[in-house]
Coordinates of N, CA and C in Angstrom, one line a residue:
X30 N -6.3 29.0 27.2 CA -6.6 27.6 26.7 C -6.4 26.7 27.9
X31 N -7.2 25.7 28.6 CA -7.0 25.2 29.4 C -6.5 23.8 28.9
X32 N -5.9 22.6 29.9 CA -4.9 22.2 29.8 C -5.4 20.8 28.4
X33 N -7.2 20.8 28.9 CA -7.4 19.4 28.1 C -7.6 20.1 26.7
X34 N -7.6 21.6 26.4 CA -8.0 21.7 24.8 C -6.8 22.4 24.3
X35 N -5.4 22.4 25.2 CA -4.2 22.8 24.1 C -3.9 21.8 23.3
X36 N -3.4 22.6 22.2 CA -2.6 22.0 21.2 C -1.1 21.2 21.6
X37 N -1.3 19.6 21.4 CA 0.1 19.2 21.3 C 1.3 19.5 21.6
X38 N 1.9 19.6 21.9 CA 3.8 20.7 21.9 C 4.1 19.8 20.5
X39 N 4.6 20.7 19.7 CA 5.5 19.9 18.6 C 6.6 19.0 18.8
X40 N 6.4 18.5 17.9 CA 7.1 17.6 18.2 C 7.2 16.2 18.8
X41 N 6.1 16.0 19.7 CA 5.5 14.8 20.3 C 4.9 14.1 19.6
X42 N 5.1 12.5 20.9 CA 3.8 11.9 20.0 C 2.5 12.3 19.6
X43 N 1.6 13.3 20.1 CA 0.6 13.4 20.4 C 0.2 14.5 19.4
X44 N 1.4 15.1 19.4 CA 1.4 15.8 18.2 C 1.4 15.7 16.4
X45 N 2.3 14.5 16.7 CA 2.3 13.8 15.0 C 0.7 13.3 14.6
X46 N 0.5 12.3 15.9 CA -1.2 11.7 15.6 C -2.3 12.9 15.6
X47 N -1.7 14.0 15.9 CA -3.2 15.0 15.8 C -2.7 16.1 14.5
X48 N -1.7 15.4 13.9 CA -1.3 16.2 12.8 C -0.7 15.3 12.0
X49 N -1.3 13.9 10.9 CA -0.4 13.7 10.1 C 0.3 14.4 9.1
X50 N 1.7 13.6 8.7 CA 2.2 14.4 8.3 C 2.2 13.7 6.5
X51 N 1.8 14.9 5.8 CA 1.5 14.1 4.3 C 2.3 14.3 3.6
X52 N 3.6 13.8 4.0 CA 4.3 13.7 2.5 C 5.4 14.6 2.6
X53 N 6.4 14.9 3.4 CA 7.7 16.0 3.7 C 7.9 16.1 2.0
X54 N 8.2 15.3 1.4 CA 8.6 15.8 -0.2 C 6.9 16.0 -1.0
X55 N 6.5 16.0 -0.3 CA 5.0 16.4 -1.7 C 5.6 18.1 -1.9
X56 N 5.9 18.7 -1.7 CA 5.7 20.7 -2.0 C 6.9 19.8 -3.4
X57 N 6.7 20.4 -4.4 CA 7.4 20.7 -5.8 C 7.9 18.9 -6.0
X58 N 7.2 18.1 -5.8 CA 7.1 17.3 -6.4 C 6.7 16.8 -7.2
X59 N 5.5 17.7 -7.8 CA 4.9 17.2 -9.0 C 5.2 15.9 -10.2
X60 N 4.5 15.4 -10.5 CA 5.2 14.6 -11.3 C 4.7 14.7 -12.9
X61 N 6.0 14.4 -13.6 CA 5.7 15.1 -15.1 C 4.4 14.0 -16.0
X62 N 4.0 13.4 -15.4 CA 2.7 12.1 -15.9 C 2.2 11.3 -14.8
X63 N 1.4 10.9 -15.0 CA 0.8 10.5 -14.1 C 1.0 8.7 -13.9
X64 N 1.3 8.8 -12.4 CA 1.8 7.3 -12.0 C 0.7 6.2 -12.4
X65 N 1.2 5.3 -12.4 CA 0.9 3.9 -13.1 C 1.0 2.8 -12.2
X66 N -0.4 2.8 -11.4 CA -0.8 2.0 -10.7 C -1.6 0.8 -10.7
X67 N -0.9 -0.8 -11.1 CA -1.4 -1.7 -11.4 C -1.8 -2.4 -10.0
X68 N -3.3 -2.9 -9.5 CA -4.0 -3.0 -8.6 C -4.5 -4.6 -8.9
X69 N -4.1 -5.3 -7.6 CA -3.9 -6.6 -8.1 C -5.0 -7.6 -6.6
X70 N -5.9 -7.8 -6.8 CA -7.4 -8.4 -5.6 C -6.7 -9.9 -5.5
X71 N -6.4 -10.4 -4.4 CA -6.1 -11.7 -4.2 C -7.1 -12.4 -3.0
X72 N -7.9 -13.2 -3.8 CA -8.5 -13.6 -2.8 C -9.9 -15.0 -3.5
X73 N -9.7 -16.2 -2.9 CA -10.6 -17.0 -3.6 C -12.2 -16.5 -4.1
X74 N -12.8 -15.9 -3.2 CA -14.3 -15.4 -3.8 C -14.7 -13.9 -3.8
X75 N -13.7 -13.1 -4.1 CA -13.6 -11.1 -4.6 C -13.8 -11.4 -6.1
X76 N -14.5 -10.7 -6.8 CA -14.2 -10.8 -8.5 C -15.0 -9.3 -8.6
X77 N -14.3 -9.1 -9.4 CA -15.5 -7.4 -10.0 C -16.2 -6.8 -9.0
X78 N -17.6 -6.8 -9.0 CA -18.4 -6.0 -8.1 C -18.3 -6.3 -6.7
X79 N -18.0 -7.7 -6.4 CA -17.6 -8.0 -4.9 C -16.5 -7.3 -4.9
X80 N -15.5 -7.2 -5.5 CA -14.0 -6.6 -5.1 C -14.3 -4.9 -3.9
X81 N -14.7 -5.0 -3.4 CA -14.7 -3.6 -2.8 C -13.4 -2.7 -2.1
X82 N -12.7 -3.8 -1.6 CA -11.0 -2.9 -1.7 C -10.2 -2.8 -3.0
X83 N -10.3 -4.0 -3.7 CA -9.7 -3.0 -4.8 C -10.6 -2.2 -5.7
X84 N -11.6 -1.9 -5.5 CA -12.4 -1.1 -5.9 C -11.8 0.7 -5.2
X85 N -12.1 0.2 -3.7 CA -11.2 1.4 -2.7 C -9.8 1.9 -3.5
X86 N -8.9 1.2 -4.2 CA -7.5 1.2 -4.4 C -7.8 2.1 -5.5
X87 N -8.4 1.8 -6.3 CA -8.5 1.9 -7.5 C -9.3 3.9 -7.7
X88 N -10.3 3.6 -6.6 CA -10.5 5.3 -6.5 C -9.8 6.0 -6.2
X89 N -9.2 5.7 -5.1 CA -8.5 6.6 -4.4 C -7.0 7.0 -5.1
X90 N -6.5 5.7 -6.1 CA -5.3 5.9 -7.1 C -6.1 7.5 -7.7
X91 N -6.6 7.2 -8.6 CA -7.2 8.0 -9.6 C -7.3 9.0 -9.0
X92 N -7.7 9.7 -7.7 CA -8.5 10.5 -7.1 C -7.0 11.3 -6.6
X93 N -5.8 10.3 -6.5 CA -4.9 11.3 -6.6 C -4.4 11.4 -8.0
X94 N -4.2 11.3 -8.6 CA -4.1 11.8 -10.4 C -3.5 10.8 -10.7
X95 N -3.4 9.3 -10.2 CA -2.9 8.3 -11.0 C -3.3 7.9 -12.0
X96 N -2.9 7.2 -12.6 CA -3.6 5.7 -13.8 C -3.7 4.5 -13.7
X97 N -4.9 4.0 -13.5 CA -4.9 2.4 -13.4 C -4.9 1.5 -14.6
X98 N -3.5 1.5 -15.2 CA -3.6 0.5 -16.5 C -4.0 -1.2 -16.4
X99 N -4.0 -1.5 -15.2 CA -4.2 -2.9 -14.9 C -4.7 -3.4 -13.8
X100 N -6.1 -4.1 -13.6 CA -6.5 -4.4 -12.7 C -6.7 -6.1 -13.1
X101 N -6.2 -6.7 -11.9 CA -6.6 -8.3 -11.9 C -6.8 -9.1 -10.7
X102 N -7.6 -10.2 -11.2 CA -7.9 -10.8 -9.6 C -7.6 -12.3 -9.7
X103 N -6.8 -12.6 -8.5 CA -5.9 -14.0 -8.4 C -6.5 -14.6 -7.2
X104 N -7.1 -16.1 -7.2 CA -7.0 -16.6 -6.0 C -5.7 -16.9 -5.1
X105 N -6.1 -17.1 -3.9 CA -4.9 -17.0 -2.9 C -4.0 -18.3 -3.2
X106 N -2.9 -17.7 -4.0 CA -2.4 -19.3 -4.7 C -0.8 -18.7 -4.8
X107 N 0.1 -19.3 -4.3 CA 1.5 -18.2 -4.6 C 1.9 -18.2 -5.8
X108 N 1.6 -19.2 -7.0 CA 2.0 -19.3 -8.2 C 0.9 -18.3 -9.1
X109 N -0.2 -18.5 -8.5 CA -1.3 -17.2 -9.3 C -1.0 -15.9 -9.2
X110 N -0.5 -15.9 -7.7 CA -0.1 -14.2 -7.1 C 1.4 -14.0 -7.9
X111 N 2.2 -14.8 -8.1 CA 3.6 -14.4 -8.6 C 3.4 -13.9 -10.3
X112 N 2.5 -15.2 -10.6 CA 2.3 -14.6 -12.0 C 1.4 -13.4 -12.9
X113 N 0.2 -13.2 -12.1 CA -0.1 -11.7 -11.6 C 1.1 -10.4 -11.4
X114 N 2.0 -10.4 -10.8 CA 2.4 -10.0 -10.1 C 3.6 -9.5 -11.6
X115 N 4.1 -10.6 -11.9 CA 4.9 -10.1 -13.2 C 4.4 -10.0 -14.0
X116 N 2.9 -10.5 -14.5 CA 2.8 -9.6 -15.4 C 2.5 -7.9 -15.4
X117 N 2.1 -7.5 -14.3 CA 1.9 -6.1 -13.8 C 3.4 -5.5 -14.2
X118 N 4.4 -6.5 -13.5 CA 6.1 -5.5 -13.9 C 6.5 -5.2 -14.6
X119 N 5.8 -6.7 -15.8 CA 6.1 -6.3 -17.2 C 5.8 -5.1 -18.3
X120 N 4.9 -4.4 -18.1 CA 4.0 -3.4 -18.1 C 4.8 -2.1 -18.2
X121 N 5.4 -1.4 -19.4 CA 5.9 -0.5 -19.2 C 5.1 0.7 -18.7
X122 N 3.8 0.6 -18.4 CA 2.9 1.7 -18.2 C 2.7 1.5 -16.3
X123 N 3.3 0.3 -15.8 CA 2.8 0.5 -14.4 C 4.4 0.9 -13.3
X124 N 4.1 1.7 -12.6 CA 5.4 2.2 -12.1 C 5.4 1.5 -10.4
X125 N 3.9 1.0 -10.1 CA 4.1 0.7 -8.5 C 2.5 -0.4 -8.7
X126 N 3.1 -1.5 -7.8 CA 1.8 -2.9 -8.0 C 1.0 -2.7 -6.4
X127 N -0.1 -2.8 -6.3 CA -0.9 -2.6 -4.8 C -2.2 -3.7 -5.5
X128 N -1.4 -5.1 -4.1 CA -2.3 -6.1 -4.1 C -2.5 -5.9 -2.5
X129 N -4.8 -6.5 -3.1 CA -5.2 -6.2 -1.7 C -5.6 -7.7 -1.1
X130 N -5.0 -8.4 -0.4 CA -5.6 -9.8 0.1 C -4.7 -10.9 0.8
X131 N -4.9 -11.8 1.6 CA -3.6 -12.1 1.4 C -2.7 -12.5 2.6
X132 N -2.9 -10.7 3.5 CA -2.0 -10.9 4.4 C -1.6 -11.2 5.9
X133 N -2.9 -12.2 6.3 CA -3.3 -12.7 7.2 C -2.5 -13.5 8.0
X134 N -3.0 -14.0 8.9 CA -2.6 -15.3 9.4 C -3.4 -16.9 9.2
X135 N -3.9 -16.5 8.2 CA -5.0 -17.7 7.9 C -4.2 -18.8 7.5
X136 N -4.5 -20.2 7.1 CA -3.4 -21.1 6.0 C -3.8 -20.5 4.7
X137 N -4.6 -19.8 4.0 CA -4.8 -19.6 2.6 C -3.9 -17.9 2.6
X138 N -3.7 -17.3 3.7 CA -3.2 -16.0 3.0 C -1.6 -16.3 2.9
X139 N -1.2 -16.3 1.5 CA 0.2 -16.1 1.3 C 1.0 -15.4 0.5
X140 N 0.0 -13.8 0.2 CA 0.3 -13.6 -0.5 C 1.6 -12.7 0.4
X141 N 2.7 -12.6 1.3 CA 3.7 -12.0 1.4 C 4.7 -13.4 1.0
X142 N 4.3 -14.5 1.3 CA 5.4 -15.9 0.5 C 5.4 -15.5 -1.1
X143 N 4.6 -15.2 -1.9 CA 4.3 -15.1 -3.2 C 5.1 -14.0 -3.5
X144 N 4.8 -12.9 -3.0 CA 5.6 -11.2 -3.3 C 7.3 -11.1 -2.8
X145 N 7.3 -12.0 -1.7 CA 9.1 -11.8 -0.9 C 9.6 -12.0 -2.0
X146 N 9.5 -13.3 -2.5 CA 10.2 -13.6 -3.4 C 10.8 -12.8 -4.5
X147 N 9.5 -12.5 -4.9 CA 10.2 -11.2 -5.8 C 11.0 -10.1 -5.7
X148 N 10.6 -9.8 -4.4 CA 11.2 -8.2 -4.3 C 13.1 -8.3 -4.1
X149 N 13.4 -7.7 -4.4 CA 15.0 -7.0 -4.9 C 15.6 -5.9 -3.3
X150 N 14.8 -5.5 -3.1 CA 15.0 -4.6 -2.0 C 13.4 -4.3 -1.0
X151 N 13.5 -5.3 0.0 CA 12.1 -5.0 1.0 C 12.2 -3.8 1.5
X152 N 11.2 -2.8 1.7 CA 11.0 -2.1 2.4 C 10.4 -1.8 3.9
X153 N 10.7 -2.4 4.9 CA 10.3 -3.0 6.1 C 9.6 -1.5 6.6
X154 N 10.2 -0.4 6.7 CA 9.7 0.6 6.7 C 8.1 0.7 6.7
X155 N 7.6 0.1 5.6 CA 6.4 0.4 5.0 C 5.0 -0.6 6.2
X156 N 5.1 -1.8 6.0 CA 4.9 -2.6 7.1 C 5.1 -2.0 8.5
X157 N 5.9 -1.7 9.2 CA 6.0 -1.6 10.3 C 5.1 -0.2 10.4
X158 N 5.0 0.7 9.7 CA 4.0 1.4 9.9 C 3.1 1.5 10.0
X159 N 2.1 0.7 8.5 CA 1.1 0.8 8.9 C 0.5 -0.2 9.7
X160 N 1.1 -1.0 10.5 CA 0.7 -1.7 11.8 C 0.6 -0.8 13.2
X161 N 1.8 -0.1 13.0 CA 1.8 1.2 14.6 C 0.2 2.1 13.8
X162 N -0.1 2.9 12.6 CA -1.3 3.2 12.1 C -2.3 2.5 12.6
X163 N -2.2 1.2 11.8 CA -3.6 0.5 12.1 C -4.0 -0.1 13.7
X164 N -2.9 0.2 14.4 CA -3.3 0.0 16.2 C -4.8 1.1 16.7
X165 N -4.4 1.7 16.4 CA -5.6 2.6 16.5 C -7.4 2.8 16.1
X166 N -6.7 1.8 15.6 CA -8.3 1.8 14.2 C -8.7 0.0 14.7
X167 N -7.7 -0.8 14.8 CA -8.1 -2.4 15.1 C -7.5 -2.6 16.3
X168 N -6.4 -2.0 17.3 CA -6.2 -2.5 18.8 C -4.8 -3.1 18.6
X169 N -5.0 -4.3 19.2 CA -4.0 -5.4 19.7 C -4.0 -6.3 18.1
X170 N -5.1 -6.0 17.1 CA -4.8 -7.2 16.1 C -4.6 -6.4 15.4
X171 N -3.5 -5.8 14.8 CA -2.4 -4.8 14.3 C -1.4 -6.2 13.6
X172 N -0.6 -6.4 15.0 CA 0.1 -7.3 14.5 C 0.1 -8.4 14.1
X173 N -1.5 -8.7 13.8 CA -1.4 -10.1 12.9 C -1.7 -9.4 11.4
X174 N -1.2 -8.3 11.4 CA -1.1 -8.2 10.0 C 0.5 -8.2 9.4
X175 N 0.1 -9.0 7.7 CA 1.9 -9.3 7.3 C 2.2 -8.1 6.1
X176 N 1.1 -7.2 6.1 CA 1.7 -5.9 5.4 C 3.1 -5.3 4.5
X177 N 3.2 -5.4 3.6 CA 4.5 -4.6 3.4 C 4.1 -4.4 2.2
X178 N 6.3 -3.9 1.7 CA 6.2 -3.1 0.4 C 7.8 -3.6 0.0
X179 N 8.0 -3.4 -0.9 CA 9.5 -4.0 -1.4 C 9.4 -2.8 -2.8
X180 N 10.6 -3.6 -3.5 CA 11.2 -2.8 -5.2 C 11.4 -4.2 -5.8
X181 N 10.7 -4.5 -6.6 CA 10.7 -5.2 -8.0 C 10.9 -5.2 -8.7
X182 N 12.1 -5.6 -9.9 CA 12.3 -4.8 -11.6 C 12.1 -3.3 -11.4
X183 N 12.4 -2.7 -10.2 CA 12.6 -1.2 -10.4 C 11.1 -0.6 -10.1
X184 N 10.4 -1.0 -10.0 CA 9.0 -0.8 -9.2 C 9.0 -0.7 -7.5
X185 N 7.9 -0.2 -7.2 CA 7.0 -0.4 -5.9 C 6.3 -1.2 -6.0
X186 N 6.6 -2.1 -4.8 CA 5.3 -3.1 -4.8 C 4.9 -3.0 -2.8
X187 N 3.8 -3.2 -2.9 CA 2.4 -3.1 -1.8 C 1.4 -3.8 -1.3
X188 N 1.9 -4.5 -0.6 CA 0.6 -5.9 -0.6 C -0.1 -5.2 0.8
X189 N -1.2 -5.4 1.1 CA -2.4 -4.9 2.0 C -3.2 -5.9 2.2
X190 N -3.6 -5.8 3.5 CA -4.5 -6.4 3.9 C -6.4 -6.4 3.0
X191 N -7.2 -7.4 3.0 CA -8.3 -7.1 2.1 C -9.2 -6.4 2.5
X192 N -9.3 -5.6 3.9 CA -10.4 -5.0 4.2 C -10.3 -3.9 3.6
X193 N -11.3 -3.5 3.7 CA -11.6 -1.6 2.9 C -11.4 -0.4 3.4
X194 N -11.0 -0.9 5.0 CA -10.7 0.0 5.6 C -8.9 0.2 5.7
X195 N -8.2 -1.2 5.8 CA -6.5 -0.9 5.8 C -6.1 -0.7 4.4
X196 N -7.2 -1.2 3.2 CA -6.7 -0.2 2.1 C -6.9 1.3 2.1
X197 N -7.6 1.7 2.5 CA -8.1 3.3 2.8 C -7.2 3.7 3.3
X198 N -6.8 3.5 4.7 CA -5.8 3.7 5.4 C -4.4 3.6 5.0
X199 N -3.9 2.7 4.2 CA -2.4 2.6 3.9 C -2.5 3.1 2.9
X200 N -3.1 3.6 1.9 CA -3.3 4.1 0.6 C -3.3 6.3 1.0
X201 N -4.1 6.7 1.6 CA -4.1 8.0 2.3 C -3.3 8.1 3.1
X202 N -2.9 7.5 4.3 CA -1.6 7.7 5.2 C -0.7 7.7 4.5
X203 N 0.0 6.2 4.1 CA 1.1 5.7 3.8 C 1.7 6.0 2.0
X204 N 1.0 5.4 1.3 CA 1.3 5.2 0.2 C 1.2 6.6 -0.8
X205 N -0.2 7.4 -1.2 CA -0.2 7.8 -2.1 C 1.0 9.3 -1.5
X206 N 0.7 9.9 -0.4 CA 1.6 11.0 0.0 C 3.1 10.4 -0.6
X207 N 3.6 9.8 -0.1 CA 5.0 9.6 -0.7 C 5.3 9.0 -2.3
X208 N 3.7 8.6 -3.4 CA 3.9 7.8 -4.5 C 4.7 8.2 -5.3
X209 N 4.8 9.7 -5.7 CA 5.6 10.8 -6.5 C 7.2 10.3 -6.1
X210 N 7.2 10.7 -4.8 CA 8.7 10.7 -4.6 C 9.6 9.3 -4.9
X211 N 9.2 8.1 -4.3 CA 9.2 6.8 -4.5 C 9.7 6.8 -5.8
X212 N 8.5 6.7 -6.7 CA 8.5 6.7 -8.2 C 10.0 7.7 -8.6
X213 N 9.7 8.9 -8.4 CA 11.0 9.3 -9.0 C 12.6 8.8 -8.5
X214 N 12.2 8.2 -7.0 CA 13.9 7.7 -6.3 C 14.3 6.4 -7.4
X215 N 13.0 6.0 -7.8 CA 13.3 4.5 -8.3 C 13.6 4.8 -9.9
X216 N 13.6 6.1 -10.6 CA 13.5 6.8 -11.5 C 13.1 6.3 -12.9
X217 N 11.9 6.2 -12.5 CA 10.9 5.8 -13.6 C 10.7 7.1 -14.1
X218 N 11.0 8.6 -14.0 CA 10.7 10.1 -14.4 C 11.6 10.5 -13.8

């Protein structure tokens, strides 16, 4: 094998990126029902058939064996997104909230001022990720995204940017591989 078509050495950077890694706890994690994913579109002109990321959210839940008990769409307003927001938590059927819009640098995106608030325990983890992810796919404007993930009333919560592509990406990379485990840390099962 010559030098440009070996395989990575384990362990490297070069080796993680040519091998993600899906999920160290997915083997016998099964979960006894299927997670309960309320999907929440923030954005002044997305509604129904325009919604195309949370449309993305919404497949790709299901497509891993989720349930989408709740889908809603709020203009970019922190009092719309908060109350959205709890009503999803109130929901004994939803275990983890993934809002797509929002998290820009624009004056209208606020939906991480709207969500902080709520959250009980941020997960910075989550954020910082999929920005080092999304370098690859967008470059240098990575970090004008405000991405993250916190625990609310005992939930996951997920704010994303509204393209279709960093929900695709933070949804398959990030999110659904670890959803099981999450869900059960926070022991909703």
């Amino acid at each position: 094998m010559t030098a440009s078509r070996r395989a990575p050495r384990r362990g490297t950077t070069a080796a993680r990126r040519a091998s993600p890694r899906v999920g160290v706890h997915a083997p016998g994690q099964a979960a006894p029902r299927p997670v309960g994913v309320a999907i929440i579109t923030v954005s002044d002109t997305r509604r129904g058939a325009d919604d195309t990321s949370g449309a993305t959210a919404e497949r790709l839940c299901l497509h891993a064996g989720c349930v989408v008990p709740r889908r809603a769409w709020v203009r970019d307003d922190v009092a719309a997104i908060r109350r959205a927001v709890r009503a999803a938590l109130a929901r004994a059927d939803v275990d983890a909230v993934v809002l797509t819009g929002g998290t820009g640098v624009a004056p209208r995106d606020v939906t991480p001022e709207a969500v902080e608030g709520l959250l009980e325990r941020p997960l910075p983890g989550f954020g910082e990720r999929f920005r080092a992810l999304s370098w690859d796919t967008v470059g240098t404007a990575a970090w004008l995204s405000r991405a993250g993930a916190g625990v609310a009333r005992g939930r996951l919560v997920v704010y994303l940017p509204g393209s279709v592509g960093a929900v695709k990406q933070a949804l398959e990379q990030l999110l659904i591989p670890e959803l099981v485990h999450v869900v059960r840390l926070l022991g909703r099962f």
